[in-house]
Coordinates of C-alpha atoms in Angstrom, one line a residue:
M1 CA -8.6 -17.1 -33.5
M2 CA -8.3 -14.7 -36.5
Y3 CA -6.6 -11.6 -36.1
S4 CA -6.7 -8.3 -36.7
T5 CA -3.9 -6.1 -39.0
L6 CA -4.0 -3.5 -36.3
R7 CA -2.3 -6.4 -33.9
K8 CA 1.2 -5.7 -33.6
T9 CA 4.0 -7.6 -33.4
I10 CA 5.8 -8.7 -31.6
S11 CA 9.1 -6.8 -33.3
E12 CA 6.6 -3.8 -33.3
L13 CA 6.5 -4.4 -29.4
F14 CA 10.2 -4.9 -29.0
A15 CA 11.1 -1.3 -31.2
E16 CA 8.5 0.6 -29.8
L17 CA 11.1 0.1 -25.5
K18 CA 14.0 0.6 -28.6
N19 CA 12.3 3.4 -29.4
D20 CA 11.0 4.5 -26.0
P21 CA 14.3 2.8 -23.1
K22 CA 12.4 4.4 -20.6
M23 CA 8.9 3.0 -21.2
R24 CA 8.1 0.0 -19.3
I25 CA 4.7 -2.6 -19.8
L26 CA 2.2 -4.2 -18.2
F27 CA 0.5 -6.9 -20.2
V28 CA -3.3 -8.0 -18.9
E29 CA -5.9 -11.2 -20.4
G30 CA -8.7 -8.2 -21.6
N31 CA -10.7 -4.7 -20.7
R32 CA -12.2 -6.1 -17.7
D33 CA -8.9 -6.3 -16.0
L34 CA -7.5 -3.1 -17.7
A35 CA -10.6 -1.2 -15.7
F36 CA -9.7 -2.6 -12.7
W37 CA -5.7 -1.6 -13.6
R38 CA -6.7 1.8 -14.2
E39 CA -9.2 1.8 -10.9
I40 CA -6.2 0.3 -8.5
V41 CA -3.6 3.0 -10.7
P42 CA -4.8 5.8 -12.0
L43 CA -3.3 6.9 -15.3
H44 CA -1.4 10.2 -14.3
E45 CA -0.1 7.9 -11.3
R46 CA 1.3 5.3 -13.4
K47 CA 5.3 6.4 -14.1
N48 CA 7.0 6.1 -17.5
T49 CA 4.6 2.4 -17.8
V50 CA 1.4 1.2 -20.2
I51 CA -0.8 -1.1 -19.5
Y52 CA -1.9 -3.8 -22.6
S53 CA -3.9 -6.1 -22.9
I54 CA -3.0 -9.0 -24.4
G55 CA -4.9 -8.9 -27.4
V56 CA -3.7 -6.4 -28.6
I57 CA 0.8 -8.4 -30.0
E58 CA 0.1 -11.6 -32.4
V59 CA 0.7 -14.0 -30.3
E60 CA -0.4 -17.7 -31.5
I61 CA -1.2 -20.7 -29.6
E62 CA -3.0 -23.8 -30.2
T63 CA -5.3 -23.9 -27.5
G64 CA -5.5 -21.9 -23.9
G65 CA -7.3 -18.4 -24.7
E66 CA -6.3 -15.1 -24.0
R67 CA -3.9 -16.4 -21.0
G68 CA -2.0 -19.2 -23.5
R69 CA -1.1 -16.1 -25.1
L70 CA -0.1 -14.0 -21.8
F71 CA 2.2 -17.1 -21.0
R72 CA 3.8 -17.6 -24.1
L73 CA 4.4 -13.9 -24.6
A74 CA 6.0 -14.1 -21.2
E75 CA 8.2 -16.6 -22.5
M76 CA 9.7 -14.9 -25.5
V77 CA 9.2 -12.1 -23.7
N78 CA 11.3 -14.1 -20.8
Q79 CA 14.4 -15.3 -23.5
S80 CA 15.2 -10.8 -25.1
E81 CA 16.8 -8.2 -23.5
F82 CA 13.8 -6.8 -22.4
R83 CA 13.0 -8.8 -19.8
L84 CA 13.1 -6.8 -17.1
R85 CA 10.9 -4.2 -18.4
I86 CA 7.7 -6.6 -19.3
R87 CA 6.0 -8.4 -16.7
F88 CA 2.7 -10.1 -16.3
F89 CA -1.0 -9.9 -14.9
A90 CA -2.7 -12.6 -14.6
D91 CA -5.3 -15.2 -13.1
A92 CA -4.2 -17.6 -10.3
D93 CA -6.9 -20.2 -11.6
C94 CA -5.4 -23.8 -10.6
D95 CA -1.7 -23.2 -10.9
R96 CA -1.8 -21.9 -7.5
L97 CA -4.0 -26.2 -6.0
L98 CA -1.6 -27.9 -8.3
A99 CA 1.5 -26.1 -7.4
R100 CA 2.3 -25.1 -10.9
K101 CA 5.4 -23.0 -11.4
V102 CA 5.3 -19.6 -13.1
L103 CA 7.5 -17.1 -14.9
E104 CA 9.7 -15.0 -12.4
N105 CA 8.0 -12.1 -15.3
V106 CA 4.3 -12.7 -14.3
T107 CA 2.3 -12.2 -11.0
L108 CA -0.5 -14.1 -10.3
T109 CA -3.7 -12.9 -8.1
D110 CA -4.2 -12.5 -5.0
N111 CA -6.3 -15.5 -5.0
R112 CA -8.2 -17.8 -8.3
D113 CA -9.3 -15.3 -10.3
L114 CA -10.3 -10.9 -10.4
E115 CA -13.4 -11.4 -9.2
S116 CA -12.9 -13.6 -6.5
Y117 CA -11.0 -9.6 -4.8
T118 CA -15.3 -9.0 -5.0
L119 CA -15.1 -12.2 -2.3
S120 CA -15.5 -10.3 0.7
E121 CA -18.6 -8.9 3.0
S122 CA -17.9 -5.5 2.0
C123 CA -18.3 -6.1 -1.2
F124 CA -21.5 -7.8 -0.2
E125 CA -22.6 -5.4 2.0
R126 CA -22.2 -2.6 -0.7
L127 CA -24.1 -5.2 -3.8
W128 CA -26.4 -5.7 -2.2
L129 CA -27.8 -3.1 0.4
T130 CA -26.8 -0.3 -2.3
G131 CA -26.6 -2.1 -5.6
V132 CA -29.7 -4.4 -4.7
A133 CA -31.2 -2.1 -2.7
G134 CA -32.1 -6.0 -0.2
A135 CA -32.5 -5.6 3.7
I136 CA -30.1 -5.5 6.0
G137 CA -28.5 -8.4 6.5
G138 CA -28.6 -10.4 3.6
E139 CA -25.5 -9.5 2.7
K140 CA -24.2 -12.0 4.9
K141 CA -26.5 -14.5 3.8
L142 CA -25.6 -13.8 0.6
L143 CA -22.6 -14.3 0.9
S144 CA -22.7 -17.7 2.5
S145 CA -24.4 -19.0 0.4
V146 CA -22.6 -17.5 -2.9
I147 CA -19.5 -19.2 -1.0
N148 CA -21.1 -23.1 -0.2
F149 CA -22.4 -23.2 -3.4
A150 CA -20.2 -22.3 -5.7
K151 CA -17.1 -23.6 -3.4
P152 CA -17.6 -27.7 -4.6
I153 CA -18.4 -26.6 -8.1
G154 CA -14.8 -24.9 -7.9
I155 CA -13.0 -27.9 -6.3
L156 CA -15.1 -30.1 -9.3
R157 CA -13.1 -27.7 -11.7
V158 CA -10.1 -28.2 -9.9
V159 CA -10.8 -31.6 -10.4
S160 CA -11.5 -31.7 -13.5
E161 CA -8.4 -30.1 -14.6
K162 CA -5.9 -31.8 -12.3
Y163 CA -6.9 -35.3 -14.2
Q164 CA -7.7 -33.8 -17.5
M165 CA -11.1 -34.5 -18.2
D166 CA -11.7 -31.2 -19.8
L167 CA -15.2 -30.8 -18.8
P168 CA -17.2 -28.8 -20.9
F169 CA -18.6 -25.8 -17.8
Q170 CA -18.3 -23.2 -20.3
R171 CA -21.5 -25.1 -21.8
L172 CA -23.3 -25.5 -18.6
F173 CA -22.3 -21.7 -17.6
E174 CA -24.3 -20.8 -20.4
K175 CA -27.2 -22.2 -19.8
G176 CA -27.5 -21.3 -15.6
W177 CA -27.1 -23.3 -12.5
K178 CA -31.1 -22.4 -11.8
R179 CA -31.2 -25.6 -12.2
F180 CA -28.9 -27.5 -10.1
L181 CA -30.0 -25.2 -7.1
T182 CA -33.2 -26.0 -5.1
G183 CA -35.1 -24.1 -2.9
S184 CA -36.2 -20.3 -2.4
R185 CA -33.7 -17.8 -2.2
F186 CA -30.8 -18.8 0.5
N187 CA -32.4 -21.1 1.8
R188 CA -31.3 -23.9 -1.5
T189 CA -28.8 -26.0 -2.2
L190 CA -27.0 -27.2 -4.3
D191 CA -27.3 -31.0 -6.3
I192 CA -24.2 -31.2 -7.2
K193 CA -24.1 -34.9 -8.2
K194 CA -26.3 -34.0 -11.1
L195 CA -23.9 -31.7 -12.0
M196 CA -21.4 -33.9 -12.5
R197 CA -24.3 -36.2 -14.2
T198 CA -24.8 -33.5 -16.7
L199 CA -21.1 -32.5 -17.4
L200 CA -20.7 -35.7 -18.6
Q201 CA -23.3 -35.9 -20.5
L202 CA -22.4 -32.3 -22.3
K203 CA -18.8 -34.5 -23.5
H204 CA -20.2 -37.1 -23.8
N205 CA -24.2 -38.3 -24.2
S206 CA -23.1 -41.4 -21.3
L207 CA -22.9 -41.5 -17.8
K208 CA -20.1 -44.5 -18.2
E209 CA -17.5 -42.7 -16.2
Y210 CA -20.2 -40.7 -13.0
E211 CA -19.0 -43.0 -10.6
T212 CA -15.5 -42.7 -11.3
L213 CA -15.9 -39.2 -10.9
N214 CA -18.1 -38.7 -8.1
G215 CA -15.4 -40.9 -6.1
I216 CA -12.4 -38.7 -7.6
F217 CA -14.4 -35.6 -6.5
D218 CA -15.6 -37.2 -2.5
A219 CA -11.8 -38.0 -2.5
E220 CA -10.1 -34.2 -3.3
R221 CA -13.6 -32.3 -1.9
V222 CA -12.1 -33.3 1.0
Y223 CA -8.0 -32.2 0.8
F224 CA -9.1 -29.6 -1.0
S225 CA -11.5 -28.1 1.1
Q226 CA -8.7 -26.8 3.3
F227 CA -8.3 -24.3 1.1
D228 CA -10.0 -20.9 2.1
S229 CA -12.7 -20.0 -0.4
N230 CA -11.2 -18.0 -3.0
Q231 CA -8.9 -19.4 -3.8
L232 CA -11.1 -22.0 -5.2
V233 CA -14.8 -19.6 -6.6
H234 CA -14.1 -19.0 -10.1
G235 CA -15.0 -15.7 -11.1
K236 CA -17.7 -17.4 -14.1
D237 CA -19.6 -18.9 -10.5
L238 CA -19.0 -16.5 -8.7
I239 CA -21.3 -14.9 -11.0
G240 CA -23.5 -16.9 -12.2
L241 CA -24.6 -17.6 -9.3
L242 CA -26.1 -13.7 -7.8
E243 CA -27.3 -14.2 -11.3
V244 CA -29.6 -16.4 -10.1
L245 CA -30.2 -15.1 -5.9
I246 CA -30.7 -12.1 -6.6
G247 CA -32.6 -12.4 -9.7
V248 CA -30.3 -10.0 -11.9
E249 CA -29.4 -10.5 -15.0
R250 CA -24.6 -11.5 -14.9
K251 CA -23.5 -8.6 -17.3
S252 CA -25.3 -6.7 -14.8
V253 CA -24.2 -8.4 -11.8
E254 CA -20.5 -8.4 -13.4
S255 CA -20.6 -4.5 -13.4
L256 CA -22.5 -4.2 -9.4
L257 CA -20.2 -7.4 -7.9
Y258 CA -17.2 -4.2 -9.5
L259 CA -18.6 -0.8 -8.7
S260 CA -18.5 -2.7 -4.7
L261 CA -15.2 -3.5 -4.7
N262 CA -13.8 -1.9 -2.2
Y263 CA -10.7 -1.3 -4.2
D264 CA -8.6 0.6 -0.8
K265 CA -8.8 -2.6 0.3
V266 CA -8.0 -4.7 -2.6
R267 CA -4.7 -2.8 -3.1
S268 CA -4.0 -4.5 0.4
Y269 CA -3.1 -7.8 -0.9
P270 CA 0.5 -8.7 -1.3
N271 CA 0.5 -9.5 -5.0
I272 CA -1.0 -6.4 -5.9
K273 CA 1.0 -4.2 -3.6
Q274 CA 3.8 -5.6 -5.6
M275 CA 2.8 -4.7 -9.3
L276 CA 1.8 -1.3 -7.8
K277 CA 4.8 -0.6 -6.7
W278 CA 6.8 -1.8 -9.7
I279 CA 4.0 0.2 -12.2
T280 CA 4.5 3.8 -10.1
T281 CA 7.9 3.4 -9.0

């Protein structure tokens, strides 16, 4: 990744904190997170605290994207004199499901990722009835359909992570989920077997590992099905499935979701409350 000259070095970041002893910083993954936190805690309510995207700091990593860069900076900050003045907020991804430890200065989303805060009846009611002007009653069918389709895909993502399969979900997502859904509107079924075969073909151009993957998935599905849907549903899958179910392009789906979100309810989640208290104290 090429770094902009406008980005601060870690030394410049620490110098900024040294020059302003009261300043505290919360780092988040990206612009969507910045917008999310502007709704959770407006600028005028922040007490000597600023929220930055990890993109403003130069952090070199080989893989892992913005989340990886955020975790790398958290490690470096944890060994510095500023460890109590800088915190990090990141998507939980598979860390909670796979019982991975994170540093104390990192707070994870209460559910799988930022989008999972939208996976609620109140959000889908506003999305369906107001956002797309749907008929009353459709909001419950929409939420149920999304969960039924996205949960097994989410479990497959965890399986890929757990067994280091590196299945190319991003490439699959770019082409959309419509080809894996049969039926019409809310009377659809997900062909998870076809989805697995497609992932293997995209990765190896081969189906030799299909039986192995299918066996692992069936076994792990029994275990991971005990977890709440909001711990398993991946944000990209949520948006991609809604694109098919309500017939709205992805960028608009994402906007509708966050505009439909009940931020008062979100503020009641434990990890959000923890960060909110730190920001405003």
